[in-house]
CSV table of C-alpha atoms in Angstrom, one decimal:
chain,number,residue,atom,x,y,z
A,1,MET,CA,92.5,69.4,21.7
A,2,LEU,CA,94.3,66.4,23.3
A,3,LEU,CA,96.1,66.9,26.6
A,4,ILE,CA,99.2,64.8,27.0
A,5,PHE,CA,100.5,64.6,30.6
A,6,ASP,CA,104.0,63.4,31.6
A,7,CYS,CA,103.8,61.3,34.8
A,8,ASP,CA,106.8,61.8,37.0
A,9,GLY,CA,107.0,65.3,38.3
A,10,VAL,CA,103.7,66.3,36.7
A,11,LEU,CA,101.1,63.9,38.0
A,12,VAL,CA,103.1,62.4,40.9
A,13,ASP,CA,105.9,63.9,42.9
A,14,SER,CA,108.4,61.1,42.3
A,15,GLU,CA,111.5,62.6,40.9
A,16,THR,CA,113.3,63.3,44.2
A,17,LEU,CA,112.7,59.8,45.4
A,18,ALA,CA,113.8,58.3,42.1
A,19,CYS,CA,117.0,60.5,41.9
A,20,GLN,CA,118.0,59.5,45.4
A,21,ILE,CA,117.7,55.8,44.7
A,22,ASP,CA,119.6,56.1,41.4
A,23,ALA,CA,122.4,58.0,43.1
A,24,ASP,CA,122.6,55.6,46.0
A,25,ILE,CA,122.7,52.5,43.8
A,26,LEU,CA,125.2,54.0,41.3
A,27,SER,CA,127.4,55.2,44.1
A,28,GLY,CA,127.4,51.7,45.5
A,29,LEU,CA,128.8,50.5,42.2
A,30,GLY,CA,131.7,53.0,42.4
A,31,LEU,CA,130.1,55.7,40.3
A,32,PRO,CA,129.7,58.7,42.7
A,33,TYR,CA,126.6,60.4,41.3
A,34,THR,CA,124.8,62.8,43.6
A,35,VAL,CA,121.1,63.5,43.6
A,36,ASP,CA,121.8,66.8,42.0
A,37,ASP,CA,123.8,65.0,39.2
A,38,ILE,CA,121.0,62.7,38.5
A,39,THR,CA,118.4,65.5,38.6
A,40,ARG,CA,120.4,67.6,36.2
A,41,GLU,CA,121.4,64.9,33.7
A,42,PHE,CA,118.6,62.4,33.6
A,43,VAL,CA,115.3,63.6,34.8
A,44,GLY,CA,112.7,63.1,32.0
A,45,LYS,CA,114.8,60.5,30.3
A,46,SER,CA,114.3,56.7,30.1
A,47,MET,CA,116.2,54.2,32.3
A,48,LYS,CA,117.6,52.7,29.1
A,49,ASP,CA,119.0,56.1,27.9
A,50,MET,CA,120.4,56.8,31.4
A,51,ILE,CA,122.3,53.6,31.5
A,52,ALA,CA,123.6,54.0,28.0
A,53,ARG,CA,124.8,57.5,28.8
A,54,ILE,CA,126.5,56.4,32.0
A,55,GLU,CA,128.3,53.5,30.3
A,56,ALA,CA,129.5,55.8,27.5
A,57,ASP,CA,130.7,58.5,29.9
A,58,HIS,CA,132.5,56.1,32.2
A,59,ALA,CA,133.6,53.5,29.6
A,60,CYS,CA,132.1,50.8,31.7
A,61,THR,CA,129.5,48.0,31.5
A,62,LEU,CA,126.8,48.3,34.2
A,63,PRO,CA,125.3,45.1,35.7
A,64,GLU,CA,122.6,43.6,33.5
A,65,ASP,CA,120.1,43.6,36.4
A,66,LEU,CA,120.7,47.3,37.3
A,67,SER,CA,117.2,48.4,36.0
A,68,GLU,CA,115.7,45.6,38.1
A,69,ARG,CA,117.6,46.7,41.2
A,70,ILE,CA,116.6,50.3,40.8
A,71,ASN,CA,113.0,49.5,40.2
A,72,THR,CA,112.7,47.1,43.1
A,73,ALA,CA,114.0,49.7,45.5
A,74,LEU,CA,111.9,52.5,43.9
A,75,TYR,CA,108.7,50.6,43.9
A,76,GLN,CA,109.1,49.8,47.6
A,77,ARG,CA,109.5,53.5,48.4
A,78,PHE,CA,106.6,54.4,46.1
A,79,GLU,CA,104.2,52.1,48.0
A,80,THR,CA,104.6,54.0,51.2
A,81,GLU,CA,105.9,57.5,50.2
A,82,LEU,CA,104.7,58.5,46.8
A,83,GLN,CA,102.3,61.5,46.7
A,84,PRO,CA,100.3,63.0,43.9
A,85,ILE,CA,101.2,66.5,42.8
A,86,ASP,CA,99.1,68.8,44.9
A,87,GLY,CA,95.8,69.7,43.2
A,88,VAL,CA,96.4,67.7,40.1
A,89,ARG,CA,93.2,65.6,40.3
A,90,GLU,CA,91.0,68.6,40.7
A,91,ALA,CA,92.8,70.4,37.8
A,92,ILE,CA,92.4,67.4,35.5
A,93,LEU,CA,88.7,67.0,36.3
A,94,ALA,CA,88.1,70.7,35.6
A,95,LEU,CA,89.3,70.3,31.9
A,96,PRO,CA,86.8,69.1,29.3
A,97,TYR,CA,89.4,67.6,26.9
A,98,PRO,CA,90.5,64.1,26.1
A,99,ARG,CA,93.7,63.2,27.9
A,100,CYS,CA,96.4,60.6,28.1
A,101,VAL,CA,99.8,59.9,29.8
A,102,ALA,CA,103.1,59.8,27.9
A,103,SER,CA,106.0,58.9,30.2
A,104,SER,CA,109.6,57.9,29.9
A,105,SER,CA,109.0,55.3,32.7
A,106,VAL,CA,108.3,51.6,32.1
A,107,PRO,CA,104.6,50.6,32.1
A,108,GLU,CA,104.8,48.9,35.5
A,109,ARG,CA,106.2,52.1,37.2
A,110,ILE,CA,103.5,54.3,35.6
A,111,ALA,CA,100.7,51.9,36.7
A,112,LEU,CA,102.1,51.8,40.2
A,113,SER,CA,102.5,55.5,40.4
A,114,LEU,CA,98.9,56.2,39.3
A,115,ARG,CA,97.5,53.5,41.5
A,116,VAL,CA,99.3,54.5,44.7
A,117,THR,CA,98.4,58.2,44.2
A,118,GLY,CA,94.7,57.5,43.4
A,119,LEU,CA,94.9,58.9,39.8
A,120,ALA,CA,94.6,55.7,37.8
A,121,ASP,CA,90.9,56.2,37.2
A,122,LEU,CA,91.6,59.4,35.3
A,123,PHE,CA,93.5,57.8,32.5
A,124,GLU,CA,92.3,55.1,30.2
A,125,ASN,CA,95.2,55.7,27.8
A,126,VAL,CA,98.8,55.4,29.0
A,127,PHE,CA,101.9,55.3,26.8
A,128,SER,CA,105.5,54.5,27.7
A,129,ALA,CA,108.9,55.2,26.1
A,130,THR,CA,109.3,51.4,25.9
A,131,GLN,CA,106.8,51.5,23.0
A,132,VAL,CA,109.0,53.7,20.7
A,133,ALA,CA,112.5,53.6,19.3
A,134,HIS,CA,113.8,56.8,20.9
A,135,GLY,CA,112.9,58.4,24.2
A,136,LYS,CA,112.6,62.0,25.1
A,137,PRO,CA,114.0,64.5,24.0
A,138,ALA,CA,113.2,62.8,20.7
A,139,PRO,CA,109.6,63.4,19.6
A,140,ASP,CA,108.7,59.7,19.1
A,141,LEU,CA,106.7,59.1,22.3
A,142,PHE,CA,104.5,62.2,21.9
A,143,LEU,CA,103.9,61.5,18.2
A,144,PHE,CA,103.0,57.9,19.1
A,145,ALA,CA,100.5,59.0,21.7
A,146,ALA,CA,98.9,61.5,19.3
A,147,GLU,CA,98.6,58.8,16.6
A,148,ARG,CA,97.1,56.3,19.0
A,149,MET,CA,94.6,58.9,20.3
A,150,GLY,CA,93.7,60.0,16.8
A,151,ALA,CA,94.9,63.6,17.3
A,152,ASP,CA,96.9,65.9,15.0
A,153,PRO,CA,100.2,67.0,16.7
A,154,LYS,CA,99.3,70.7,16.3
A,155,ASP,CA,96.1,70.0,18.3
A,156,CYS,CA,98.0,68.5,21.2
A,157,LEU,CA,99.0,70.3,24.4
A,158,VAL,CA,101.7,68.7,26.5
A,159,ILE,CA,102.2,69.2,30.3
A,160,GLU,CA,105.9,68.6,31.2
A,161,ASP,CA,108.3,69.3,34.0
A,162,SER,CA,111.7,68.3,32.3
A,163,THR,CA,113.7,70.0,29.6
A,164,ALA,CA,113.9,66.7,27.8
A,165,GLY,CA,110.1,66.5,27.8
A,166,VAL,CA,109.7,70.1,26.6
A,167,GLN,CA,112.2,69.5,23.8
A,168,ALA,CA,110.4,66.4,22.8
A,169,ALA,CA,107.0,68.2,22.6
A,170,ILE,CA,108.5,71.0,20.6
A,171,ALA,CA,110.1,68.6,18.2
A,172,ALA,CA,106.7,66.8,17.8
A,173,GLY,CA,105.1,70.1,16.8
A,174,MET,CA,103.1,70.4,19.9
A,175,ARG,CA,102.5,73.3,22.4
A,176,VAL,CA,103.8,72.6,25.9
A,177,ILE,CA,103.1,74.0,29.3
A,178,GLY,CA,106.1,73.7,31.7
A,179,PHE,CA,105.3,72.7,35.3
A,180,THR,CA,107.7,73.9,38.0
A,181,GLY,CA,105.9,72.7,41.1
A,182,GLY,CA,107.6,69.3,41.7
A,183,SER,CA,109.9,68.9,44.7
A,184,HIS,CA,112.9,68.4,42.4
A,185,CYS,CA,112.5,71.8,40.7
A,186,GLY,CA,115.2,74.2,41.7
A,187,PRO,CA,115.2,78.0,41.4
A,188,ASN,CA,116.4,78.1,37.8
A,189,HIS,CA,114.0,75.4,36.6
A,190,ALA,CA,111.4,77.8,35.1
A,191,GLN,CA,114.1,79.5,33.0
A,192,LYS,CA,115.4,76.1,31.8
A,193,LEU,CA,111.9,75.1,30.6
A,194,LEU,CA,111.4,78.4,28.8
A,195,GLN,CA,114.8,78.0,27.1
A,196,ALA,CA,113.8,74.5,26.0
A,197,GLY,CA,110.7,76.0,24.3
A,198,ALA,CA,107.8,75.9,26.8
A,199,THR,CA,105.0,78.3,25.7
A,200,ALA,CA,103.7,78.8,29.2
A,201,LEU,CA,104.7,78.1,32.8
A,202,ILE,CA,102.7,77.1,35.9
A,203,GLU,CA,104.0,76.6,39.4
A,204,ARG,CA,100.8,75.1,40.9
A,205,MET,CA,98.4,72.7,39.3
A,206,GLU,CA,95.4,74.9,40.2
A,207,GLU,CA,96.7,77.3,37.5
A,208,LEU,CA,96.4,74.6,34.8
A,209,PRO,CA,92.7,75.0,33.9
A,210,GLU,CA,92.9,78.8,33.6
A,211,THR,CA,96.1,78.6,31.6
A,212,ILE,CA,94.6,76.2,29.1
A,213,LEU,CA,91.1,77.7,28.9
A,214,ARG,CA,92.0,81.4,28.6
């Protein structure tokens, strides 16, 4: 079995920071998005897809350097504030299966996130949505990761925190555990993940080994 971990909201508790920065910068451009708006609409999706959706919804053209602005602000916050999901290192080390990361974020953000939180040594194989044509909820990224890791999709188990990620895993023919322990997860998050197709749910990473091994 191959374990495929999302990064933001599963390995690192980054989504609240990221959504705040997105909302602040977009509001400064005259697009009054709140943190809740960003969380609801865009968590789990790539920056490219978020920008395309906003431009379509508002019939506007966003600045060409918007991604750079957001990432610059985000990376500065990550260096001093980003934390790993509680217990995730111990949970990963308790599992005897090959593993990789498949994230909607750009490679630079993934690498920074893993370095700052002390998780980089756990993952030799890291895949980004920038390597495929379509980001989550399309299955492309998970199928790409499975192919590169030499695994059959039916033998893959995905750990995801977003509905887009769960939908992508299901579309790829993979089982998926929904994680609801990130700081961005509201009271209805578990239900949303179940509705998206999650085959199991965990609220704490210490539950992961038992959930997989039982």
